[in-house]
Short mmCIF file of C-alpha atoms in Angstrom, two decimals:
data_model
loop_
_atom_site.label_atom_id
_atom_site.label_comp_id
_atom_site.label_asym_id
_atom_site.label_seq_id
_atom_site.Cartn_x
_atom_site.Cartn_y
_atom_site.Cartn_z
CA MET A 1 30.53 25.25 9.18
CA TYR A 2 29.38 23.19 12.12
CA PHE A 3 27.84 19.92 10.97
CA SER A 4 25.73 17.68 13.12
CA ARG A 5 24.12 14.46 11.96
CA LYS A 6 20.88 15.09 13.79
CA ASN A 7 20.31 18.34 11.87
CA LEU A 8 19.87 16.25 8.71
CA SER A 9 16.32 15.50 9.78
CA ILE A 10 15.30 19.18 9.80
CA PRO A 11 13.93 19.23 6.21
CA TYR A 12 11.90 16.09 6.88
CA ILE A 13 10.57 17.44 10.17
CA ILE A 14 9.45 20.65 8.46
CA PHE A 15 7.91 18.61 5.66
CA LEU A 16 6.01 16.38 8.11
CA LEU A 17 4.80 19.33 10.18
CA ALA A 18 3.65 21.28 7.12
CA PHE A 19 2.00 18.48 5.14
CA VAL A 20 1.03 15.86 7.72
CA ALA A 21 0.45 17.60 11.05
CA ALA A 22 -1.02 20.85 9.70
CA PRO A 23 -3.64 19.15 7.47
CA MET A 24 -4.79 17.11 10.48
CA LEU A 25 -5.29 20.33 12.47
CA VAL A 26 -7.16 21.91 9.55
CA VAL A 27 -9.48 18.91 9.37
CA LEU A 28 -10.01 19.06 13.13
CA TYR A 29 -10.90 22.75 12.83
CA TYR A 30 -13.35 22.20 9.96
CA ALA A 31 -15.00 19.27 11.69
CA PHE A 32 -15.99 21.37 14.70
CA THR A 33 -16.95 24.61 12.98
CA ASN A 34 -19.80 25.68 10.72
CA GLY A 35 -19.81 27.84 7.59
CA GLU A 36 -19.42 31.03 9.68
CA GLY A 37 -16.36 29.69 11.49
CA GLN A 38 -18.16 29.26 14.82
CA PHE A 39 -17.56 26.29 17.06
CA THR A 40 -20.30 23.70 16.72
CA MET A 41 -20.99 20.08 17.53
CA THR A 42 -23.71 19.86 14.85
CA ASN A 43 -21.57 17.89 12.39
CA PHE A 44 -20.58 15.44 15.06
CA ILE A 45 -24.09 14.98 16.47
CA GLY A 46 -25.46 14.86 12.93
CA PHE A 47 -23.20 11.94 12.04
CA PHE A 48 -24.18 9.84 15.05
CA THR A 49 -27.91 10.54 14.88
CA SER A 50 -28.61 10.26 11.17
CA PRO A 51 -29.71 6.74 10.21
CA ASN A 52 -28.00 7.20 6.82
CA THR A 53 -24.51 7.87 8.12
CA ILE A 54 -24.80 5.31 10.91
CA GLY A 55 -25.97 2.82 8.29
CA THR A 56 -22.90 3.65 6.21
CA LEU A 57 -20.65 3.16 9.22
CA LEU A 58 -22.21 -0.23 9.98
CA TYR A 59 -22.07 -1.31 6.32
CA SER A 60 -18.37 -0.33 6.16
CA ILE A 61 -17.65 -2.33 9.31
CA MET A 62 -19.53 -5.32 7.87
CA ILE A 63 -17.54 -5.15 4.62
CA ALA A 64 -14.26 -4.66 6.48
CA LEU A 65 -14.97 -7.57 8.86
CA SER A 66 -15.89 -9.92 6.00
CA VAL A 67 -12.81 -8.93 3.97
CA THR A 68 -10.50 -9.25 6.98
CA VAL A 69 -11.85 -12.68 7.94
CA LEU A 70 -11.70 -13.95 4.34
CA CYS A 71 -8.15 -12.61 3.91
CA LEU A 72 -7.09 -14.29 7.16
CA LEU A 73 -8.64 -17.61 6.15
CA LEU A 74 -6.80 -17.57 2.82
CA ALA A 75 -3.57 -15.95 4.00
CA TYR A 76 -2.87 -17.88 7.20
CA PRO A 77 -2.60 -21.36 5.66
CA SER A 78 -0.69 -19.95 2.67
CA ALA A 79 1.79 -18.08 4.85
CA TYR A 80 2.13 -21.10 7.15
CA LEU A 81 2.90 -23.45 4.28
CA LEU A 82 5.27 -20.96 2.66
CA ALA A 83 7.18 -20.51 5.90
CA ARG A 84 7.56 -24.29 6.27
CA LEU A 85 8.91 -24.78 2.74
CA HIS A 86 12.56 -25.48 2.11
CA GLY A 87 14.90 -25.22 -0.83
CA HIS A 88 15.15 -23.07 -3.92
CA LYS A 89 11.40 -23.01 -4.60
CA LYS A 90 10.72 -20.95 -1.47
CA PRO A 91 11.89 -17.46 -2.58
CA ILE A 92 10.18 -17.87 -5.96
CA LEU A 93 6.86 -18.89 -4.39
CA LEU A 94 7.04 -16.06 -1.86
CA MET A 95 7.71 -13.65 -4.70
CA LEU A 96 4.65 -14.97 -6.54
CA PHE A 97 2.44 -14.21 -3.55
CA VAL A 98 3.76 -10.68 -3.10
CA LEU A 99 4.11 -9.71 -6.77
CA PRO A 100 0.48 -8.58 -7.28
CA MET A 101 1.20 -5.73 -4.84
CA TRP A 102 3.35 -4.09 -7.51
CA ILE A 103 0.59 -4.11 -10.15
CA ASN A 104 -1.78 -1.15 -10.21
CA PHE A 105 -4.88 -2.12 -8.24
CA THR A 106 -7.36 -0.52 -10.65
CA LEU A 107 -6.00 -2.69 -13.47
CA ARG A 108 -6.17 -5.80 -11.28
CA ILE A 109 -9.73 -5.01 -10.25
CA THR A 110 -10.62 -4.47 -13.93
CA ALA A 111 -9.33 -7.97 -14.66
CA LEU A 112 -11.26 -9.48 -11.75
CA LYS A 113 -14.38 -7.57 -12.79
CA GLU A 114 -14.30 -8.97 -16.32
CA VAL A 115 -13.99 -12.51 -14.95
CA LEU A 116 -16.78 -12.03 -12.39
CA THR A 117 -19.04 -10.50 -15.05
CA THR A 118 -18.56 -13.57 -17.23
CA LEU A 119 -19.28 -15.87 -14.28
CA GLU A 120 -22.29 -14.03 -12.85
CA GLY A 121 -23.77 -12.40 -15.95
CA ASN A 122 -24.42 -9.13 -14.14
CA LEU A 123 -22.35 -7.78 -11.27
CA ALA A 124 -25.32 -5.86 -9.86
CA PHE A 125 -26.93 -9.09 -8.59
CA HIS A 126 -24.42 -9.60 -5.77
CA PRO A 127 -22.98 -6.21 -4.84
CA PHE A 128 -21.90 -7.16 -1.29
CA LEU A 129 -20.32 -10.45 -2.33
CA ASN A 130 -18.50 -8.89 -5.29
CA THR A 131 -17.15 -6.06 -3.16
CA VAL A 132 -15.83 -8.53 -0.59
CA ILE A 133 -14.24 -10.67 -3.32
CA GLY A 134 -12.74 -7.58 -4.99
CA MET A 135 -11.22 -6.22 -1.80
CA THR A 136 -9.93 -9.64 -0.74
CA TYR A 137 -8.29 -9.94 -4.15
CA ASP A 138 -6.77 -6.49 -3.72
CA PHE A 139 -5.56 -6.79 -0.11
CA LEU A 140 -4.58 -10.47 0.18
CA PRO A 141 -0.81 -9.94 -0.34
CA PHE A 142 -0.84 -7.34 2.46
CA MET A 143 -2.19 -9.99 4.82
CA ILE A 144 0.14 -12.77 3.65
CA LEU A 145 3.33 -10.75 4.07
CA PRO A 146 3.18 -9.90 7.82
CA LEU A 147 1.91 -13.40 8.62
CA TYR A 148 4.75 -14.96 6.65
CA THR A 149 7.35 -12.74 8.34
CA VAL A 150 6.20 -13.84 11.81
CA LEU A 151 5.72 -17.51 10.95
CA GLU A 152 9.08 -17.67 9.22
CA LYS A 153 10.86 -16.43 12.36
CA LEU A 154 9.12 -18.94 14.63
CA ASP A 155 11.49 -21.28 16.40
CA THR A 156 10.42 -24.74 15.17
CA SER A 157 12.03 -26.39 18.19
CA LEU A 158 9.16 -25.00 20.29
CA MET A 159 6.70 -26.96 18.19
CA GLU A 160 8.88 -30.05 18.33
CA ALA A 161 9.12 -29.71 22.11
CA ALA A 162 5.34 -29.49 22.40
CA ALA A 163 4.99 -32.60 20.24
CA ASP A 164 7.60 -34.46 22.31
CA LEU A 165 5.70 -33.56 25.44
CA GLY A 166 2.64 -35.33 24.04
CA ALA A 167 0.64 -32.64 22.24
CA ASN A 168 -1.10 -33.75 19.08
CA PRO A 169 -0.68 -31.63 15.90
CA VAL A 170 -3.93 -29.74 16.54
CA GLN A 171 -2.87 -28.93 20.09
CA VAL A 172 0.59 -27.87 18.93
CA PHE A 173 -1.01 -25.46 16.48
CA LEU A 174 -3.59 -24.05 18.90
CA LYS A 175 -1.30 -23.78 21.94
CA VAL A 176 2.05 -22.87 20.36
CA THR A 177 1.97 -21.74 16.71
CA LEU A 178 -1.23 -19.67 16.79
CA PRO A 179 -0.45 -17.66 19.97
CA LEU A 180 3.07 -16.93 18.71
CA SER A 181 1.77 -15.66 15.38
CA VAL A 182 -0.64 -13.15 16.97
CA PRO A 183 1.63 -10.16 16.12
CA GLY A 184 1.47 -11.09 12.44
CA ILE A 185 -2.30 -11.52 12.58
CA LEU A 186 -2.73 -8.13 14.24
CA SER A 187 -0.54 -6.25 11.79
CA GLY A 188 -2.27 -8.00 8.89
CA ILE A 189 -5.62 -6.87 10.29
CA THR A 190 -4.47 -3.24 10.55
CA MET A 191 -3.31 -3.35 6.93
CA VAL A 192 -6.60 -4.76 5.64
CA PHE A 193 -9.39 -3.51 7.91
CA LEU A 194 -9.02 0.23 7.37
CA PRO A 195 -8.54 0.14 3.58
CA ALA A 196 -11.61 -2.11 3.42
CA MET A 197 -13.67 0.57 5.20
CA THR A 198 -12.48 3.34 2.92
CA ASN A 199 -11.47 2.06 -0.54
CA TYR A 200 -14.59 3.16 -2.40
CA VAL A 201 -12.93 2.67 -5.79
CA VAL A 202 -13.20 -1.12 -5.56
CA LEU A 203 -16.80 -0.66 -4.46
CA ASP A 204 -17.63 1.63 -7.40
CA MET A 205 -15.88 -0.59 -9.92
CA MET A 206 -17.97 -3.54 -8.68
CA TYR A 207 -21.15 -1.49 -9.26
CA ASN A 208 -22.00 -1.49 -5.56
CA SER A 209 -24.06 1.64 -5.01
CA THR A 210 -24.19 1.37 -1.21
CA TYR A 211 -21.86 3.87 0.47
CA ILE A 212 -18.91 3.06 2.69
CA MET A 213 -17.00 5.62 4.78
CA GLY A 214 -14.69 6.51 1.91
CA SER A 215 -17.62 7.19 -0.43
CA LEU A 216 -19.03 9.62 2.17
CA ILE A 217 -15.83 11.68 2.14
CA SER A 218 -15.85 11.63 -1.63
CA SER A 219 -19.47 12.77 -1.91
CA TYR A 220 -19.07 15.57 0.67
CA PHE A 221 -15.93 16.64 -1.16
CA SER A 222 -17.76 16.83 -4.50
CA ALA A 223 -20.49 18.89 -2.77
CA TYR A 224 -17.86 21.34 -1.39
CA ASP A 225 -18.98 20.39 2.13
CA TRP A 226 -15.60 20.55 3.84
CA HIS A 227 -17.14 20.51 7.32
CA ASN A 228 -18.94 17.19 7.05
CA GLY A 229 -16.08 15.71 5.01
CA SER A 230 -13.73 16.62 7.85
CA MET A 231 -16.17 15.10 10.33
CA ILE A 232 -15.99 11.75 8.54
CA SER A 233 -12.18 12.02 8.51
CA ILE A 234 -12.21 12.56 12.27
CA VAL A 235 -14.47 9.53 12.78
CA LEU A 236 -12.06 7.44 10.67
CA LEU A 237 -9.10 8.80 12.63
CA LEU A 238 -10.84 7.74 15.85
CA ILE A 239 -11.27 4.23 14.45
CA ILE A 240 -7.58 4.20 13.43
CA PHE A 241 -6.65 5.39 16.91
CA VAL A 242 -8.60 2.55 18.55
CA LEU A 243 -7.08 -0.01 16.14
CA THR A 244 -3.58 1.32 16.78
CA ILE A 245 -3.96 1.25 20.55
CA ALA A 246 -5.25 -2.31 20.30
CA THR A 247 -2.22 -3.44 18.32
CA LYS A 248 0.32 -0.92 19.60
CA GLN A 249 3.26 -2.94 20.80
CA PHE A 250 3.45 -4.85 17.52
CA GLY A 251 2.78 -2.05 15.03
CA ASP A 252 6.29 -0.64 14.54
CA GLU A 253 7.84 -4.02 13.95
CA ALA A 254 5.25 -4.99 11.38
CA ASN A 255 5.63 -1.77 9.40
CA GLU A 256 9.38 -2.05 9.35
CA ASN A 257 8.84 -5.48 7.88
CA ARG A 258 6.74 -3.97 5.16
CA GLY A 259 9.44 -1.42 4.51
CA THR A 260 12.12 -4.07 4.15
CA VAL A 261 10.12 -6.49 2.03
CA LEU A 262 12.51 -6.04 -0.86
CA MET B 1 3.13 -37.55 0.96
CA LYS B 2 -0.62 -36.92 1.23
CA LYS B 3 0.08 -33.85 3.34
CA SER B 4 2.35 -32.29 0.74
CA ILE B 5 -0.26 -32.78 -1.99
CA VAL B 6 -2.88 -31.02 0.14
CA SER B 7 -0.55 -28.10 0.85
CA ALA B 8 0.50 -27.80 -2.79
CA LEU B 9 -3.18 -27.79 -3.74
CA LEU B 10 -3.97 -25.03 -1.25
CA LEU B 11 -1.10 -22.81 -2.38
CA GLY B 12 -2.12 -23.49 -5.96
CA VAL B 13 -5.73 -22.43 -5.39
CA VAL B 14 -4.69 -19.14 -3.74
CA LEU B 15 -2.21 -18.43 -6.55
CA LEU B 16 -4.89 -19.23 -9.10
CA PHE B 17 -7.21 -16.72 -7.40
CA LEU B 18 -4.45 -14.08 -7.53
CA TYR B 19 -3.33 -14.66 -11.11
CA LEU B 20 -6.20 -16.13 -13.11
CA PRO B 21 -7.94 -12.77 -13.79
CA ILE B 22 -4.68 -11.13 -14.90
CA VAL B 23 -3.76 -14.06 -17.13
CA ILE B 24 -7.24 -14.33 -18.69
CA LEU B 25 -7.19 -10.61 -19.41
CA ALA B 26 -3.72 -10.98 -20.93
CA VAL B 27 -4.94 -13.72 -23.26
CA TYR B 28 -7.96 -11.69 -24.36
CA SER B 29 -5.82 -8.59 -24.87
CA PHE B 30 -4.37 -10.38 -27.91
CA THR B 31 -7.80 -10.85 -29.54
CA ASP B 32 -10.36 -8.52 -31.03
CA SER B 33 -12.99 -9.50 -28.41
CA THR B 34 -14.61 -6.77 -26.37
CA THR B 35 -15.84 -9.09 -23.61
CA ILE B 36 -14.30 -12.10 -21.92
CA GLY B 37 -15.76 -15.42 -23.07
CA ALA B 38 -16.50 -14.42 -26.66
CA ILE B 39 -13.92 -16.24 -28.76
CA ARG B 40 -12.63 -14.12 -31.61
CA HIS B 41 -9.51 -13.82 -33.70
CA PHE B 42 -5.93 -13.02 -32.78
CA SER B 43 -5.29 -9.31 -33.07
CA LEU B 44 -2.74 -6.77 -31.93
CA SER B 45 -5.11 -3.84 -32.32
CA ASN B 46 -5.28 -3.27 -28.54
CA TYR B 47 -1.53 -2.81 -28.45
CA ARG B 48 -1.64 -0.55 -31.49
CA VAL B 49 -4.24 1.67 -29.77
CA LEU B 50 -2.23 1.62 -26.53
CA PHE B 51 1.01 2.74 -28.13
CA THR B 52 -0.36 5.18 -30.70
CA THR B 53 -3.21 7.06 -28.96
CA PRO B 54 -1.66 10.38 -27.81
CA GLU B 55 -4.05 10.61 -24.83
CA LEU B 56 -2.92 7.20 -23.55
CA LYS B 57 0.75 7.89 -24.21
CA HIS B 58 0.62 11.17 -22.28
CA MET B 59 -1.23 9.56 -19.41
CA ILE B 60 1.29 6.72 -19.08
CA GLY B 61 4.28 9.05 -19.45
CA GLY B 62 2.86 11.45 -16.87
CA THR B 63 2.21 8.62 -14.41
CA PHE B 64 5.81 7.40 -14.56
CA LEU B 65 7.30 10.91 -14.47
CA LEU B 66 5.25 11.69 -11.36
CA ALA B 67 6.25 8.38 -9.76
CA ILE B 68 9.97 8.86 -10.39
CA GLY B 69 9.95 12.52 -9.39
CA SER B 70 8.07 12.07 -6.15
CA ALA B 71 10.02 8.89 -5.34
CA LEU B 72 13.30 10.81 -5.68
CA LEU B 73 12.01 13.60 -3.45
CA ALA B 74 10.63 11.09 -0.95
CA THR B 75 13.89 9.13 -0.90
CA LEU B 76 15.93 12.26 -0.24
CA LEU B 77 13.63 13.51 2.55
CA GLY B 78 13.04 10.11 4.10
CA THR B 79 16.72 9.13 4.12
CA LEU B 80 17.89 12.43 5.62
CA GLY B 81 15.03 12.22 8.13
CA ALA B 82 15.97 8.67 9.13
CA ILE B 83 19.69 9.49 9.59
CA GLY B 84 18.91 12.67 11.51
CA ALA B 85 16.32 10.99 13.70
CA PHE B 86 18.59 8.03 14.44
CA TYR B 87 21.27 10.30 15.91
CA SER B 88 18.81 12.62 17.67
CA ARG B 89 17.96 12.51 21.32
CA ARG B 90 14.94 10.57 22.44
CA VAL B 91 12.36 13.38 22.16
CA GLY B 92 13.31 14.27 18.60
CA LYS B 93 13.38 10.63 17.55
CA THR B 94 9.93 9.92 19.03
CA THR B 95 8.40 13.03 17.46
CA ILE B 96 9.65 12.13 13.99
CA SER B 97 8.65 8.49 14.22
CA ILE B 98 5.13 9.38 15.41
CA LEU B 99 4.64 11.97 12.65
CA ASN B 100 6.11 9.51 10.17
CA GLN B 101 3.63 6.85 11.26
CA ILE B 102 0.55 9.02 10.57
CA PRO B 103 0.49 8.69 6.74
CA VAL B 104 1.43 5.00 7.05
CA ILE B 105 -1.56 3.98 9.14
CA ASN B 106 -3.98 6.66 7.99
CA ALA B 107 -6.55 5.84 5.32
CA ASP B 108 -5.38 7.19 1.96
CA VAL B 109 -8.69 9.00 1.48
CA VAL B 110 -8.18 10.92 4.72
CA THR B 111 -4.57 11.82 3.85
CA ALA B 112 -5.70 13.00 0.42
CA PHE B 113 -8.76 14.90 1.69
CA SER B 114 -6.88 16.67 4.51
CA LEU B 115 -3.98 17.68 2.28
CA CYS B 116 -6.34 19.03 -0.37
CA ILE B 117 -8.38 20.99 2.17
CA MET B 118 -5.26 22.56 3.63
CA LEU B 119 -3.39 23.35 0.42
CA VAL B 120 -6.23 24.18 -1.93
CA VAL B 121 -9.05 25.45 0.29
CA VAL B 122 -7.12 27.11 3.11
CA CYS B 123 -3.89 28.21 1.39
CA GLY B 124 -5.40 28.72 -2.06
CA VAL B 125 -2.71 26.80 -3.95
CA ASP B 126 -3.66 26.16 -7.57
CA LYS B 127 -3.91 22.45 -8.42
CA ASN B 128 -2.67 23.23 -11.94
CA THR B 129 0.79 23.99 -10.53
CA PHE B 130 1.18 20.24 -9.79
CA PHE B 131 2.48 21.31 -6.35
CA PRO B 132 -0.32 19.58 -4.36
CA LEU B 133 0.02 16.44 -6.50
CA VAL B 134 3.79 16.09 -6.04
CA ILE B 135 3.57 16.89 -2.31
CA GLY B 136 0.75 14.37 -1.96
CA HIS B 137 2.71 11.57 -3.59
CA THR B 138 5.82 12.44 -1.59
CA ILE B 139 3.81 12.29 1.65
CA LEU B 140 2.60 8.86 0.59
CA CYS B 141 6.12 7.51 -0.09
CA ALA B 142 8.61 9.24 2.24
CA PRO B 143 7.42 7.45 5.43
CA PHE B 144 8.18 4.09 3.82
CA VAL B 145 11.68 5.24 2.86
CA TYR B 146 12.16 6.27 6.49
CA LEU B 147 10.93 2.83 7.61
CA SER B 148 13.24 0.95 5.26
CA VAL B 149 16.35 3.03 6.09
CA THR B 150 15.95 2.98 9.90
CA PRO B 151 16.60 -0.79 10.37
CA LYS B 152 19.80 -0.50 8.30
CA LEU B 153 21.03 2.25 10.62
CA LYS B 154 20.24 0.07 13.62
CA GLN B 155 22.23 -2.81 12.13
CA MET B 156 25.30 -0.62 11.55
CA ASP B 157 28.22 -0.77 13.94
CA SER B 158 28.56 2.80 15.30
CA ASN B 159 32.33 2.30 15.75
CA TYR B 160 32.89 2.63 11.99
CA TYR B 161 31.77 6.25 12.07
CA GLU B 162 33.91 7.03 15.12
CA ALA B 163 36.88 5.29 13.49
CA ALA B 164 36.49 7.41 10.36
CA LEU B 165 36.50 10.57 12.50
CA ASP B 166 39.56 9.38 14.43
CA LEU B 167 41.35 8.77 11.15
CA GLY B 168 40.81 12.39 10.18
CA ALA B 169 37.59 12.39 8.15
CA THR B 170 35.26 15.35 8.56
CA PRO B 171 31.73 14.43 9.74
CA LEU B 172 30.44 15.06 6.24
CA GLN B 173 33.07 12.77 4.71
CA ALA B 174 32.30 10.11 7.30
CA LEU B 175 28.62 10.38 6.41
CA ASN B 176 29.32 10.01 2.70
CA LYS B 177 31.93 7.28 2.91
CA VAL B 178 30.74 5.26 5.89
CA ILE B 179 27.07 5.72 6.72
CA LEU B 180 25.59 6.13 3.24
CA PRO B 181 27.21 3.00 1.71
CA HIS B 182 26.01 0.99 4.71
CA ILE B 183 22.39 2.03 4.41
CA LEU B 184 22.32 2.03 0.60
CA PRO B 185 20.25 -1.20 0.33
CA GLY B 186 17.61 0.40 2.57
CA ILE B 187 17.61 3.58 0.50
CA LEU B 188 17.24 1.61 -2.74
CA SER B 189 14.42 -0.56 -1.47
CA GLY B 190 12.72 2.57 -0.14
CA PHE B 191 13.03 4.15 -3.57
CA VAL B 192 11.58 1.13 -5.39
CA LEU B 193 8.76 0.87 -2.84
CA SER B 194 8.06 4.60 -3.36
CA ILE B 195 7.72 4.13 -7.11
CA THR B 196 5.27 1.27 -6.71
CA LEU B 197 3.26 3.16 -4.07
CA SER B 198 3.02 6.20 -6.32
CA LEU B 199 2.05 4.10 -9.36
CA ASP B 200 -0.64 2.34 -7.32
CA ASP B 201 -2.16 5.45 -5.79
CA TYR B 202 -5.66 6.56 -6.68
CA PHE B 203 -6.92 8.66 -3.77
CA VAL B 204 -4.18 11.26 -3.32
CA THR B 205 -4.10 11.70 -7.09
CA THR B 206 -7.84 12.37 -7.49
CA TYR B 207 -7.92 14.93 -4.69
CA THR B 208 -4.81 16.86 -5.71
CA LYS B 209 -4.38 16.53 -9.50
CA PRO B 210 -5.04 19.22 -12.10
CA ALA B 211 -8.32 18.56 -13.93
CA THR B 212 -6.63 17.75 -17.24
CA PHE B 213 -3.99 15.41 -15.83
CA ASP B 214 -4.58 11.69 -15.29
CA THR B 215 -2.53 8.85 -13.88
CA ILE B 216 -3.14 5.22 -14.79
CA SER B 217 -5.37 4.75 -11.72
CA THR B 218 -7.65 7.74 -12.28
CA TYR B 219 -7.74 7.06 -16.01
CA VAL B 220 -8.76 3.42 -15.55
CA VAL B 221 -11.49 4.33 -13.07
CA ASN B 222 -12.93 6.95 -15.44
CA ALA B 223 -12.61 4.65 -18.46
CA THR B 224 -14.54 1.85 -16.75
CA LYS B 225 -17.38 4.28 -16.11
CA GLY B 226 -17.60 5.25 -19.78
CA GLU B 227 -18.57 2.98 -22.63
CA GLN B 228 -15.61 3.50 -24.97
CA THR B 229 -14.81 -0.13 -25.74
CA GLU B 230 -11.71 0.67 -27.77
CA ILE B 231 -10.10 2.37 -24.75
CA LYS B 232 -11.43 -0.33 -22.41
CA THR B 233 -9.72 -3.15 -24.29
CA ALA B 234 -6.55 -1.08 -24.80
CA LEU B 235 -6.36 -1.01 -21.00
CA TRP B 236 -6.28 -4.83 -21.04
CA ALA B 237 -3.14 -4.50 -23.12
CA LEU B 238 -1.75 -1.97 -20.61
CA SER B 239 -2.47 -4.36 -17.75
CA THR B 240 -0.60 -7.11 -19.62
CA VAL B 241 2.40 -4.89 -20.37
CA ILE B 242 2.65 -3.77 -16.73
CA PHE B 243 2.30 -7.37 -15.54
CA ILE B 244 5.19 -8.46 -17.76
CA ILE B 245 7.36 -5.50 -16.71
CA VAL B 246 6.69 -6.24 -13.02
CA VAL B 247 7.54 -9.93 -13.44
CA ILE B 248 10.81 -9.09 -15.19
CA ALA B 249 11.71 -6.36 -12.67
CA VAL B 250 11.01 -8.55 -9.66
CA TRP B 251 12.91 -11.43 -11.22
CA MET B 252 15.92 -9.21 -11.90
CA MET B 253 15.89 -7.70 -8.41
CA ASN B 254 15.82 -11.22 -7.04
CA ILE B 255 18.95 -12.11 -9.03
CA LEU B 256 20.68 -8.87 -7.99
CA ALA B 257 19.82 -9.50 -4.33
CA LYS B 258 21.17 -13.05 -4.60
CA ASN B 259 24.44 -11.83 -6.16
CA ALA B 260 24.81 -9.16 -3.49
CA GLU B 261 24.33 -11.82 -0.81
CA GLU B 262 26.99 -14.02 -2.38
CA VAL B 263 29.41 -11.09 -2.55
CA GLN B 264 28.72 -10.36 1.13
CA ASP B 265 29.25 -13.99 2.08
CA TYR B 266 32.49 -13.95 0.16
CA GLU B 267 33.65 -10.77 1.88
CA ALA B 268 32.77 -12.25 5.24
CA ILE B 269 35.15 -15.11 4.61
#
């Protein structure tokens, strides 16, 4: 029998077409049709004119921005310091920062919730703050990892050269280190921003009753409203599309890094 | 000197943020307290409940069975896909890598929702067959296997394969004896990553699971909504057990990786 290496990908291609591409087309179809199967823009117009759904979109973006900024503020210095470490402590410390990724997030959020409840008395007093803390806790390793990968690869002689040429440490950081680590920052943002807009489980567990985009899909799904659920999916896909275009040239590299973390 | 203290302090604070909740919960899992802060007596009752309640045992067993099964399927599909794509012409390669990227960057809720709509609503597949659930978890994992195998293929010297053919191996033999051993580390790390992704998943599971089946994630979320304190504190014990298993597993993989590196260094000499 004739054997060709490229034919090995046929099962995977069929799998991807059937269970990745086809569902996207189904969602696209549902988003632009009504119950009778006729083409309509009602779902789309409805989403962008209703104060409720627009409010949800804005609230999601606010949560996602806060989580992303907080993750960056915690992850950048950590990743920077980790990358500059030497000796046998380095792999162990790196492992410590990445290890929480392997523990089920609902269990980790349960742990955080118990601690926050003890500290605050009642979680319901600060729903926004608790959600941001919860998501930061959940997503932080996903921000540290791409930043570390980029910072670790940085050629330190560039920084030394800048210092030799008279730049002070702040200037070296702002003019050399920071610009060179932009790919890591961007891929960290793509790994945190979108989950923060959609992970309604963290939100629910923190007793935050305000909806984010993920909660909308969930509530339409429970109401058997496939059309509006699909509409929200399309809106999220548009946001993903914009994010991907914005970070395109760096995306592949960053995801390969995630794949090879072990 | 001052600088190193500041940096150690910063790393310490971030690590404390990451680990303090898990450690506190672990400590309280060994007491009979039902809330954190109330100091009670040492007790193993949480662990007794965890390991003897049939409902909990089934849920944990089912979670791991699903994770291993879908990780195996994902590893097979992803590896074959990566090898095939790597030796395909440009168009084929681009098509696969774009399709592969969709589940990676897509929000899990959207992946779960779209798959459920297509399989259950449009095609009428019964969720009780576990088919949507297994497909869903495989979709979640396979792209990451693809992404961890591809770099290994890129690193490989293509002459080895040609040499094997010149020496009389059939293409299939060359694949088995030359390509597969070379990319094995990528396949293994893809497999391990798949297991952890499947264990961590909540969204795909909720949208595709049979009503009577629960994984750790869906079970925990439902349990925190209810007021069954016995189950709630048994989950603290579960969290502790998983934490310990993960620490040991990561530690062992680290040692294995180090040994493998030493062997490679040795071979290089």
